[in-house]
PDB file of C-alpha atoms and ligand atoms in Angstrom:
ATOM      1  CA  MET M  26       0.000   0.000   0.000  1.00  0.00           C
ATOM      2  CA  LEU M  27       1.391   3.396  -1.111  1.00  0.00           C
ATOM      3  CA  LEU M  28       0.352   6.976  -0.345  1.00  0.00           C
ATOM      4  CA  ARG M  29       1.107   9.607  -2.995  1.00  0.00           C
ATOM      5  CA  HIS M  30       1.913  13.030  -1.592  1.00  0.00           C
ATOM      6  CA  ALA M  31       3.219  16.412  -2.737  1.00  0.00           C
ATOM      7  CA  ARG M  32       6.888  15.377  -2.534  1.00  0.00           C
ATOM      8  CA  GLY M  33       6.812  11.714  -3.538  1.00  0.00           C
ATOM      9  CA  THR M  34       5.371   8.467  -2.259  1.00  0.00           C
ATOM     10  CA  LEU M  35       5.161   7.012   1.250  1.00  0.00           C
ATOM     11  CA  ASP M  36       5.506   3.243   1.487  1.00  0.00           C
ATOM     12  CA  LEU M  37       2.836   1.892   3.840  1.00  0.00           C
ATOM     13  CA  THR M  38       3.552  -1.768   3.155  1.00  0.00           C
ATOM     14  CA  GLN M  39       4.364  -1.762   6.861  1.00  0.00           C
ATOM     15  CA  PRO M  40       2.627   0.641   9.266  1.00  0.00           C
ATOM     16  CA  VAL M  41       4.450   3.839  10.240  1.00  0.00           C
ATOM     17  CA  VAL M  42       4.421   6.324  13.105  1.00  0.00           C
ATOM     18  CA  MET M  43       3.413   9.966  12.666  1.00  0.00           C
ATOM     19  CA  GLY M  44       5.132  12.002  15.398  1.00  0.00           C
ATOM     20  CA  VAL M  45       3.233  14.911  16.948  1.00  0.00           C
ATOM     21  CA  LEU M  46       4.918  18.311  16.859  1.00  0.00           C
ATOM     22  CA  ASN M  47       2.623  20.875  18.475  1.00  0.00           C
ATOM     23  CA  VAL M  48       3.569  24.511  17.996  1.00  0.00           C
ATOM     24  CA  THR M  49       0.832  25.898  20.260  1.00  0.00           C
ATOM     25  CA  PRO M  50       0.794  27.560  23.662  1.00  0.00           C
ATOM     26  CA  ASP M  51      -2.046  25.383  24.937  1.00  0.00           C
ATOM     27  CA  SER M  52      -2.115  21.859  23.513  1.00  0.00           C
ATOM     28  CA  PHE M  53      -3.495  19.563  26.120  1.00  0.00           C
ATOM     29  CA  SER M  54      -0.540  17.288  26.738  1.00  0.00           C
ATOM     30  CA  ASP M  55       2.609  19.098  25.583  1.00  0.00           C
ATOM     31  CA  GLY M  56       1.475  22.679  25.089  1.00  0.00           C
ATOM     32  CA  GLY M  57       3.948  25.496  24.947  1.00  0.00           C
ATOM     33  CA  HIS M  58       7.054  23.322  24.886  1.00  0.00           C
ATOM     34  CA  TYR M  59       7.880  23.952  21.220  1.00  0.00           C
ATOM     35  CA  LEU M  60       6.474  27.414  20.501  1.00  0.00           C
ATOM     36  CA  ASP M  61       9.983  28.653  19.669  1.00  0.00           C
ATOM     37  CA  PRO M  62      10.861  27.557  16.066  1.00  0.00           C
ATOM     38  CA  GLY M  63      14.393  26.507  17.060  1.00  0.00           C
ATOM     39  CA  ARG M  64      13.109  24.237  19.812  1.00  0.00           C
ATOM     40  CA  ALA M  65      10.377  22.920  17.559  1.00  0.00           C
ATOM     41  CA  LEU M  66      12.947  22.002  14.895  1.00  0.00           C
ATOM     42  CA  GLU M  67      15.067  20.235  17.509  1.00  0.00           C
ATOM     43  CA  GLN M  68      12.041  18.246  18.705  1.00  0.00           C
ATOM     44  CA  GLY M  69      11.103  17.386  15.089  1.00  0.00           C
ATOM     45  CA  LEU M  70      14.605  16.027  14.420  1.00  0.00           C
ATOM     46  CA  ARG M  71      14.418  14.036  17.677  1.00  0.00           C
ATOM     47  CA  LEU M  72      11.130  12.458  16.541  1.00  0.00           C
ATOM     48  CA  VAL M  73      12.780  11.484  13.226  1.00  0.00           C
ATOM     49  CA  GLU M  74      15.706   9.899  15.099  1.00  0.00           C
ATOM     50  CA  GLU M  75      13.197   7.947  17.179  1.00  0.00           C
ATOM     51  CA  GLY M  76      11.776   6.492  13.966  1.00  0.00           C
ATOM     52  CA  ALA M  77       8.864   8.717  12.944  1.00  0.00           C
ATOM     53  CA  GLN M  78       8.265   8.571   9.178  1.00  0.00           C
ATOM     54  CA  ILE M  79       5.859  11.517   9.274  1.00  0.00           C
ATOM     55  CA  ILE M  80       6.076  14.666  11.414  1.00  0.00           C
ATOM     56  CA  ASP M  81       2.702  16.283  12.055  1.00  0.00           C
ATOM     57  CA  VAL M  82       3.164  20.013  12.636  1.00  0.00           C
ATOM     58  CA  GLY M  83       0.186  21.734  14.227  1.00  0.00           C
ATOM     59  CA  GLY M  84      -0.438  25.331  15.268  1.00  0.00           C
ATOM     60  CA  GLU M  85      -4.100  25.199  16.248  1.00  0.00           C
ATOM     61  CA  SER M  86      -5.240  23.628  19.496  1.00  0.00           C
ATOM     62  CA  THR M  87      -8.193  21.299  18.923  1.00  0.00           C
ATOM     63  CA  ARG M  88      -8.536  20.287  22.564  1.00  0.00           C
ATOM     64  CA  PRO M  89     -12.121  20.095  23.757  1.00  0.00           C
ATOM     65  CA  GLY M  90     -13.374  23.623  24.447  1.00  0.00           C
ATOM     66  CA  ALA M  91     -10.625  25.378  22.448  1.00  0.00           C
ATOM     67  CA  THR M  92     -11.691  28.534  20.622  1.00  0.00           C
ATOM     68  CA  PRO M  93     -11.396  28.978  16.821  1.00  0.00           C
ATOM     69  CA  MET M  94      -8.244  30.527  15.403  1.00  0.00           C
ATOM     70  CA  ASP M  95      -6.897  33.184  13.155  1.00  0.00           C
ATOM     71  CA  SER M  96      -5.012  31.928  10.078  1.00  0.00           C
ATOM     72  CA  ALA M  97      -2.297  34.602  10.472  1.00  0.00           C
ATOM     73  CA  VAL M  98      -1.431  33.273  13.939  1.00  0.00           C
ATOM     74  CA  GLU M  99      -1.406  29.705  12.681  1.00  0.00           C
ATOM     75  CA  LEU M 100       0.802  30.641   9.689  1.00  0.00           C
ATOM     76  CA  ARG M 101       3.292  32.446  11.922  1.00  0.00           C
ATOM     77  CA  ARG M 102       3.599  29.391  14.155  1.00  0.00           C
ATOM     78  CA  VAL M 103       3.834  26.573  11.640  1.00  0.00           C
ATOM     79  CA  ILE M 104       5.488  27.874   8.453  1.00  0.00           C
ATOM     80  CA  PRO M 105       8.950  28.549   9.991  1.00  0.00           C
ATOM     81  CA  VAL M 106       8.939  25.069  11.524  1.00  0.00           C
ATOM     82  CA  ILE M 107       7.831  23.322   8.323  1.00  0.00           C
ATOM     83  CA  ARG M 108      10.429  25.232   6.292  1.00  0.00           C
ATOM     84  CA  ALA M 109      13.279  24.483   8.714  1.00  0.00           C
ATOM     85  CA  LEU M 110      12.380  20.800   9.006  1.00  0.00           C
ATOM     86  CA  ALA M 111      12.026  20.414   5.214  1.00  0.00           C
ATOM     87  CA  GLN M 112      15.499  21.949   4.720  1.00  0.00           C
ATOM     88  CA  ARG M 113      17.182  19.671   7.250  1.00  0.00           C
ATOM     89  CA  CYS M 114      15.539  16.366   6.667  1.00  0.00           C
ATOM     90  CA  PRO M 115      13.762  14.339   3.943  1.00  0.00           C
ATOM     91  CA  VAL M 116      10.984  13.070   6.284  1.00  0.00           C
ATOM     92  CA  LEU M 117       7.354  13.515   5.185  1.00  0.00           C
ATOM     93  CA  ILE M 118       5.938  16.631   6.837  1.00  0.00           C
ATOM     94  CA  SER M 119       2.261  16.770   7.613  1.00  0.00           C
ATOM     95  CA  ALA M 120       0.478  20.064   8.262  1.00  0.00           C
ATOM     96  CA  ASP M 121      -2.216  19.689  10.911  1.00  0.00           C
ATOM     97  CA  THR M 122      -4.544  22.417   9.652  1.00  0.00           C
ATOM     98  CA  SER M 123      -8.044  23.155   8.337  1.00  0.00           C
ATOM     99  CA  ASP M 124      -7.240  26.565   6.875  1.00  0.00           C
ATOM    100  CA  ALA M 125      -7.002  27.095   3.084  1.00  0.00           C
ATOM    101  CA  LEU M 126      -4.211  29.659   3.363  1.00  0.00           C
ATOM    102  CA  VAL M 127      -2.196  27.473   5.728  1.00  0.00           C
ATOM    103  CA  ILE M 128      -2.686  24.462   3.419  1.00  0.00           C
ATOM    104  CA  GLU M 129      -1.318  26.394   0.447  1.00  0.00           C
ATOM    105  CA  GLN M 130       1.653  27.912   2.312  1.00  0.00           C
ATOM    106  CA  ALA M 131       2.518  24.717   4.175  1.00  0.00           C
ATOM    107  CA  VAL M 132       2.816  22.719   0.948  1.00  0.00           C
ATOM    108  CA  ASP M 133       4.769  25.547  -0.737  1.00  0.00           C
ATOM    109  CA  HIS M 134       7.268  25.384   2.148  1.00  0.00           C
ATOM    110  CA  GLY M 135       7.731  21.618   2.198  1.00  0.00           C
ATOM    111  CA  ALA M 136       4.719  19.789   3.650  1.00  0.00           C
ATOM    112  CA  GLY M 137       3.581  16.760   1.650  1.00  0.00           C
ATOM    113  CA  LEU M 138       0.459  15.794   3.591  1.00  0.00           C
ATOM    114  CA  ILE M 139      -2.487  17.758   4.973  1.00  0.00           C
ATOM    115  CA  ASN M 140      -3.912  16.323   8.201  1.00  0.00           C
ATOM    116  CA  ASP M 141      -7.277  18.005   8.587  1.00  0.00           C
ATOM    117  CA  VAL M 142      -9.494  17.212  11.579  1.00  0.00           C
ATOM    118  CA  ARG M 143     -12.307  19.005   9.662  1.00  0.00           C
ATOM    119  CA  ALA M 144     -11.838  16.840   6.544  1.00  0.00           C
ATOM    120  CA  LEU M 145     -11.451  19.851   4.178  1.00  0.00           C
ATOM    121  CA  GLN M 146     -14.877  21.284   5.037  1.00  0.00           C
ATOM    122  CA  LYS M 147     -13.739  24.865   5.761  1.00  0.00           C
ATOM    123  CA  PRO M 148     -14.167  27.405   2.927  1.00  0.00           C
ATOM    124  CA  GLY M 149     -11.494  26.996   0.241  1.00  0.00           C
ATOM    125  CA  ALA M 150      -9.738  24.076   1.949  1.00  0.00           C
ATOM    126  CA  LEU M 151     -10.761  21.401  -0.555  1.00  0.00           C
ATOM    127  CA  ALA M 152      -9.663  23.492  -3.559  1.00  0.00           C
ATOM    128  CA  ALA M 153      -6.399  24.485  -1.855  1.00  0.00           C
ATOM    129  CA  ALA M 154      -5.559  20.866  -1.082  1.00  0.00           C
ATOM    130  CA  ALA M 155      -6.416  19.779  -4.638  1.00  0.00           C
ATOM    131  CA  ARG M 156      -4.192  22.497  -6.159  1.00  0.00           C
ATOM    132  CA  SER M 157      -1.311  21.640  -3.821  1.00  0.00           C
ATOM    133  CA  GLY M 158      -0.862  17.985  -4.835  1.00  0.00           C
ATOM    134  CA  ALA M 159      -0.648  17.007  -1.168  1.00  0.00           C
ATOM    135  CA  ALA M 160      -1.874  13.791   0.347  1.00  0.00           C
ATOM    136  CA  VAL M 161      -4.835  14.320   2.688  1.00  0.00           C
ATOM    137  CA  CYS M 162      -5.836  12.651   5.937  1.00  0.00           C
ATOM    138  CA  LEU M 163      -9.614  12.981   6.250  1.00  0.00           C
ATOM    139  CA  MET M 164     -10.663  12.765   9.905  1.00  0.00           C
ATOM    140  CA  HIS M 165     -14.139  12.389  11.354  1.00  0.00           C
ATOM    141  CA  MET M 166     -15.266  14.930  13.925  1.00  0.00           C
ATOM    142  CA  ARG M 167     -18.772  15.493  15.289  1.00  0.00           C
ATOM    143  CA  GLY M 168     -19.275  19.215  15.983  1.00  0.00           C
ATOM    144  CA  GLU M 169     -16.417  21.671  16.509  1.00  0.00           C
ATOM    145  CA  PRO M 170     -13.706  21.547  19.213  1.00  0.00           C
ATOM    146  CA  ALA M 171     -15.572  24.208  21.225  1.00  0.00           C
ATOM    147  CA  THR M 172     -18.743  22.128  21.427  1.00  0.00           C
ATOM    148  CA  MET M 173     -17.887  18.576  20.442  1.00  0.00           C
ATOM    149  CA  GLN M 174     -18.186  16.959  23.881  1.00  0.00           C
ATOM    150  CA  GLN M 175     -21.589  18.507  24.660  1.00  0.00           C
ATOM    151  CA  LYS M 176     -24.287  16.137  23.449  1.00  0.00           C
ATOM    152  CA  ILE M 177     -22.993  13.152  21.629  1.00  0.00           C
ATOM    153  CA  ALA M 178     -25.442  10.649  20.213  1.00  0.00           C
ATOM    154  CA  TYR M 179     -24.996   8.164  17.415  1.00  0.00           C
ATOM    155  CA  GLU M 180     -27.435   5.578  16.176  1.00  0.00           C
ATOM    156  CA  SER M 181     -24.471   3.572  14.882  1.00  0.00           C
ATOM    157  CA  VAL M 182     -21.105   5.183  15.422  1.00  0.00           C
ATOM    158  CA  LEU M 183     -19.358   2.821  12.982  1.00  0.00           C
ATOM    159  CA  ALA M 184     -21.840   3.346  10.156  1.00  0.00           C
ATOM    160  CA  GLU M 185     -22.041   7.109  10.682  1.00  0.00           C
ATOM    161  CA  VAL M 186     -18.299   7.663  10.829  1.00  0.00           C
ATOM    162  CA  ARG M 187     -17.722   5.423   7.815  1.00  0.00           C
ATOM    163  CA  ALA M 188     -20.457   7.147   5.782  1.00  0.00           C
ATOM    164  CA  MET M 189     -19.055  10.595   6.543  1.00  0.00           C
ATOM    165  CA  LEU M 190     -15.531   9.524   5.532  1.00  0.00           C
ATOM    166  CA  ALA M 191     -16.844   7.933   2.324  1.00  0.00           C
ATOM    167  CA  ALA M 192     -18.688  11.184   1.494  1.00  0.00           C
ATOM    168  CA  ARG M 193     -15.553  13.277   2.099  1.00  0.00           C
ATOM    169  CA  MET M 194     -13.503  10.871  -0.033  1.00  0.00           C
ATOM    170  CA  ALA M 195     -16.037  11.315  -2.858  1.00  0.00           C
ATOM    171  CA  ALA M 196     -15.860  15.117  -2.476  1.00  0.00           C
ATOM    172  CA  CYS M 197     -12.048  14.942  -2.715  1.00  0.00           C
ATOM    173  CA  VAL M 198     -12.112  12.776  -5.825  1.00  0.00           C
ATOM    174  CA  ALA M 199     -14.692  15.105  -7.418  1.00  0.00           C
ATOM    175  CA  ALA M 200     -12.366  18.042  -6.656  1.00  0.00           C
ATOM    176  CA  GLY M 201      -9.461  16.284  -8.387  1.00  0.00           C
ATOM    177  CA  ILE M 202      -7.661  14.613  -5.461  1.00  0.00           C
ATOM    178  CA  GLU M 203      -7.011  11.004  -6.474  1.00  0.00           C
ATOM    179  CA  ALA M 204      -7.899   8.213  -4.050  1.00  0.00           C
ATOM    180  CA  ALA M 205      -4.175   7.290  -3.998  1.00  0.00           C
ATOM    181  CA  ARG M 206      -3.576  10.548  -2.089  1.00  0.00           C
ATOM    182  CA  LEU M 207      -6.185   9.920   0.604  1.00  0.00           C
ATOM    183  CA  CYS M 208      -6.208   8.308   4.004  1.00  0.00           C
ATOM    184  CA  VAL M 209      -8.986   8.189   6.619  1.00  0.00           C
ATOM    185  CA  ASP M 210      -9.146   8.481  10.394  1.00  0.00           C
ATOM    186  CA  PRO M 211     -12.145   7.838  12.684  1.00  0.00           C
ATOM    187  CA  GLY M 212     -11.082  10.741  14.915  1.00  0.00           C
ATOM    188  CA  PHE M 213     -10.827   9.167  18.350  1.00  0.00           C
ATOM    189  CA  GLY M 214     -12.014  11.615  21.008  1.00  0.00           C
ATOM    190  CA  PHE M 215     -13.511  14.130  18.587  1.00  0.00           C
ATOM    191  CA  GLY M 216     -17.186  14.218  19.560  1.00  0.00           C
ATOM    192  CA  LYS M 217     -17.129  10.681  20.918  1.00  0.00           C
ATOM    193  CA  GLN M 218     -17.689   9.153  24.333  1.00  0.00           C
ATOM    194  CA  LEU M 219     -15.595   6.342  25.764  1.00  0.00           C
ATOM    195  CA  ALA M 220     -17.970   3.656  24.475  1.00  0.00           C
ATOM    196  CA  HIS M 221     -17.850   5.163  20.959  1.00  0.00           C
ATOM    197  CA  ASN M 222     -14.048   5.269  20.987  1.00  0.00           C
ATOM    198  CA  LEU M 223     -13.833   1.656  22.136  1.00  0.00           C
ATOM    199  CA  GLU M 224     -16.299   0.494  19.487  1.00  0.00           C
ATOM    200  CA  LEU M 225     -14.416   2.335  16.739  1.00  0.00           C
ATOM    201  CA  LEU M 226     -11.118   0.790  17.819  1.00  0.00           C
ATOM    202  CA  ARG M 227     -12.601  -2.704  18.228  1.00  0.00           C
ATOM    203  CA  HIS M 228     -14.010  -2.507  14.679  1.00  0.00           C
ATOM    204  CA  LEU M 229     -11.281  -0.392  13.074  1.00  0.00           C
ATOM    205  CA  SER M 230     -10.728  -3.050  10.393  1.00  0.00           C
ATOM    206  CA  GLY M 231     -14.181  -2.173   9.000  1.00  0.00           C
ATOM    207  CA  PHE M 232     -12.693   1.077   7.661  1.00  0.00           C
ATOM    208  CA  ALA M 233     -10.455  -0.925   5.309  1.00  0.00           C
ATOM    209  CA  GLN M 234     -13.555  -1.176   3.043  1.00  0.00           C
ATOM    210  CA  LEU M 235     -12.911   2.443   2.117  1.00  0.00           C
ATOM    211  CA  GLY M 236      -9.829   1.233   0.243  1.00  0.00           C
ATOM    212  CA  VAL M 237      -7.320   3.787   1.553  1.00  0.00           C
ATOM    213  CA  PRO M 238      -4.851   3.678   4.475  1.00  0.00           C
ATOM    214  CA  ILE M 239      -6.317   3.945   7.982  1.00  0.00           C
ATOM    215  CA  VAL M 240      -4.838   6.501  10.396  1.00  0.00           C
ATOM    216  CA  ALA M 241      -5.336   6.236  14.166  1.00  0.00           C
ATOM    217  CA  GLY M 242      -4.603   8.925  16.750  1.00  0.00           C
ATOM    218  CA  LEU M 243      -4.990   7.603  20.274  1.00  0.00           C
ATOM    219  CA  SER M 244      -1.860   8.914  21.992  1.00  0.00           C
ATOM    220  CA  ARG M 245      -2.500  10.357  25.491  1.00  0.00           C
ATOM    221  CA  LYS M 246      -6.197  10.886  24.760  1.00  0.00           C
ATOM    222  CA  SER M 247      -8.915  11.313  27.344  1.00  0.00           C
ATOM    223  CA  MET M 248     -10.211   7.762  26.826  1.00  0.00           C
ATOM    224  CA  LEU M 249      -7.008   6.730  28.630  1.00  0.00           C
ATOM    225  CA  GLY M 250      -7.833   9.134  31.424  1.00  0.00           C
ATOM    226  CA  ALA M 251     -11.239   7.513  31.726  1.00  0.00           C
ATOM    227  CA  LEU M 252      -9.779   3.982  31.700  1.00  0.00           C
ATOM    228  CA  THR M 253      -6.718   4.497  33.922  1.00  0.00           C
ATOM    229  CA  GLY M 254      -7.318   7.689  35.891  1.00  0.00           C
ATOM    230  CA  ARG M 255      -3.974   9.045  34.687  1.00  0.00           C
ATOM    231  CA  THR M 256      -2.984  12.541  33.522  1.00  0.00           C
ATOM    232  CA  PRO M 257      -1.872  13.045  29.865  1.00  0.00           C
ATOM    233  CA  THR M 258       1.873  12.717  30.530  1.00  0.00           C
ATOM    234  CA  GLU M 259       1.275   9.514  32.547  1.00  0.00           C
ATOM    235  CA  ARG M 260      -0.481   7.772  29.636  1.00  0.00           C
ATOM    236  CA  LEU M 261       2.520   6.197  27.845  1.00  0.00           C
ATOM    237  CA  ALA M 262       1.714   2.558  28.666  1.00  0.00           C
ATOM    238  CA  GLY M 263      -1.946   2.993  27.789  1.00  0.00           C
ATOM    239  CA  SER M 264      -1.052   4.814  24.570  1.00  0.00           C
ATOM    240  CA  VAL M 265       1.299   2.015  23.519  1.00  0.00           C
ATOM    241  CA  ALA M 266      -1.436  -0.557  24.238  1.00  0.00           C
ATOM    242  CA  LEU M 267      -3.896   1.370  22.040  1.00  0.00           C
ATOM    243  CA  ALA M 268      -1.333   1.773  19.232  1.00  0.00           C
ATOM    244  CA  THR M 269      -0.751  -1.999  19.319  1.00  0.00           C
ATOM    245  CA  ILE M 270      -4.467  -2.703  19.019  1.00  0.00           C
ATOM    246  CA  ALA M 271      -4.844  -0.149  16.226  1.00  0.00           C
ATOM    247  CA  VAL M 272      -2.170  -1.908  14.143  1.00  0.00           C
ATOM    248  CA  LEU M 273      -3.625  -5.353  14.911  1.00  0.00           C
ATOM    249  CA  ASN M 274      -6.913  -3.965  13.573  1.00  0.00           C
ATOM    250  CA  GLY M 275      -5.446  -2.531  10.378  1.00  0.00           C
ATOM    251  CA  ALA M 276      -4.065   0.981  11.031  1.00  0.00           C
ATOM    252  CA  ARG M 277      -1.196   1.909   8.680  1.00  0.00           C
ATOM    253  CA  ILE M 278      -0.383   5.282  10.248  1.00  0.00           C
ATOM    254  CA  VAL M 279      -0.302   5.738  14.029  1.00  0.00           C
ATOM    255  CA  ARG M 280      -0.148   9.302  15.350  1.00  0.00           C
ATOM    256  CA  ALA M 281       1.863   9.482  18.579  1.00  0.00           C
ATOM    257  CA  HIS M 282       3.673  11.769  20.990  1.00  0.00           C
ATOM    258  CA  ASP M 283       6.025   9.029  22.274  1.00  0.00           C
ATOM    259  CA  VAL M 284       7.566   7.930  18.998  1.00  0.00           C
ATOM    260  CA  ALA M 285      10.309   5.483  20.070  1.00  0.00           C
ATOM    261  CA  ALA M 286       7.978   3.370  22.204  1.00  0.00           C
ATOM    262  CA  THR M 287       5.240   3.494  19.565  1.00  0.00           C
ATOM    263  CA  VAL M 288       7.618   2.386  16.769  1.00  0.00           C
ATOM    264  CA  ASP M 289       8.455  -0.730  18.818  1.00  0.00           C
ATOM    265  CA  ALA M 290       4.776  -1.430  19.495  1.00  0.00           C
ATOM    266  CA  VAL M 291       3.893  -1.018  15.819  1.00  0.00           C
ATOM    267  CA  ARG M 292       6.631  -3.467  14.750  1.00  0.00           C
ATOM    268  CA  VAL M 293       5.527  -6.043  17.313  1.00  0.00           C
ATOM    269  CA  ALA M 294       1.843  -5.725  16.448  1.00  0.00           C
ATOM    270  CA  TRP M 295       2.573  -5.898  12.730  1.00  0.00           C
ATOM    271  CA  ALA M 296       4.546  -9.134  13.209  1.00  0.00           C
ATOM    272  CA  VAL M 297       1.707 -10.654  15.250  1.00  0.00           C
ATOM    273  CA  ARG M 298      -0.780  -9.598  12.569  1.00  0.00           C
ATOM    274  CA  GLY M 299       1.340 -11.582  10.115  1.00  0.00           C
ATOM    275  CA  GLY M 300       2.515  -8.670   8.007  1.00  0.00           C
ATOM    276  CA  SER M 301      -0.479  -7.964   5.801  1.00  0.00           C
TER     277      SER M 301
HETATM  278  C1  LIG L 409     -10.114  15.000  22.329  1.00  0.00           C
HETATM  279  C2  LIG L 409      -8.973  14.366  22.697  1.00  0.00           C
HETATM  280  C3  LIG L 409     -10.056  15.970  21.358  1.00  0.00           C
HETATM  281  C4  LIG L 409      -7.785  14.692  22.122  1.00  0.00           C
HETATM  282  C5  LIG L 409      -8.858  16.317  20.789  1.00  0.00           C
HETATM  283  C6  LIG L 409      -7.724  15.666  21.142  1.00  0.00           C
HETATM  284  C7  LIG L 409      -5.819  13.592  15.941  1.00  0.00           C
HETATM  285  C8  LIG L 409      -5.303  14.465  14.994  1.00  0.00           C
HETATM  286  C9  LIG L 409      -5.326  15.424  16.920  1.00  0.00           C
HETATM  287  C10 LIG L 409      -6.233  12.291  15.509  1.00  0.00           C
HETATM  288  C11 LIG L 409      -5.547  12.939  13.302  1.00  0.00           C
HETATM  289  C12 LIG L 409      -5.400  15.369  20.346  1.00  0.00           C
HETATM  290  C13 LIG L 409      -4.460  16.811  14.999  1.00  0.00           C
HETATM  291  C14 LIG L 409      -4.433  15.999  19.517  1.00  0.00           C
HETATM  292  N1  LIG L 409      -5.825  14.208  17.158  1.00  0.00           N
HETATM  293  N2  LIG L 409      -5.157  14.151  13.692  1.00  0.00           N
HETATM  294  N3  LIG L 409      -5.010  15.624  15.621  1.00  0.00           N
HETATM  295  N4  LIG L 409      -6.060  12.019  14.180  1.00  0.00           N
HETATM  296  N5  LIG L 409      -5.427  12.578  12.015  1.00  0.00           N
HETATM  297  N6  LIG L 409      -6.570  16.030  20.491  1.00  0.00           N
HETATM  298  O1  LIG L 409      -6.731  11.458  16.245  1.00  0.00           O
HETATM  299  O2  LIG L 409      -5.060  14.340  20.840  1.00  0.00           O
HETATM  300  S1  LIG L 409      -5.132  16.712  18.063  1.00  0.00           S
END
């Protein structure tokens, strides 16, 4: 399985780890650590050394209750980091953004993949992504970060998430983004309760029907708080357990804060799965 992106092709024959590089003052588990571009670059290179094959650079906090952002602020945070990382290192850079202007600039400065928690539904985002030649990760979210944990009800979480992702895939293809550039993500924690998250993970292999790589982001999320009572930085063991299960159930890209430990888990799980 291959993913075409703006700077080449990513081999997903074996699953890979996408390392999280937050350039925000308020992200819920590592906020403010890498707001300075020099420190962010250093952290990005560390994630590559630990074995990340994708670095996901984000400048907007999507924690529950976060307020919407200004694209100028987001640009100022992420573009210097994307540019510096692209100059130093051939790793695939992902821009965690929903903003059309940020999509365009990020790809111009070296990003190859757009990771959009809003699945290209903001004005201009779909067209910007299509023009850029980037790969796109389409994620499911119910509501907006400010409101998404308020009243969550699904008749069938699996069917509803899958139908939404299929509809966004069709919109991308209609806009000129080939299926070979797409991947899908059920969006763990985004407008979902614990039971929904567990059901999505248990049945993750059902998303393989969509015919594109499956992405899973479970690292340090609140479902681990609910299950273990631990704070975000205490959730390494739980995060590694969830990454293992995600790969056993078909994930090809695992988004993680703790890259070295997650790379080991992914290799082990992939071997147990039998390498297919
Ligand atoms: C609830 C819990 C709400 C955690 C937000 C969060 C994902 C992602 C994030 C993901 C993809 C986070 C940018 C970090 N999570 N991208 N981004 N998949 N593709 N937020 O699961 O853990 S934000």
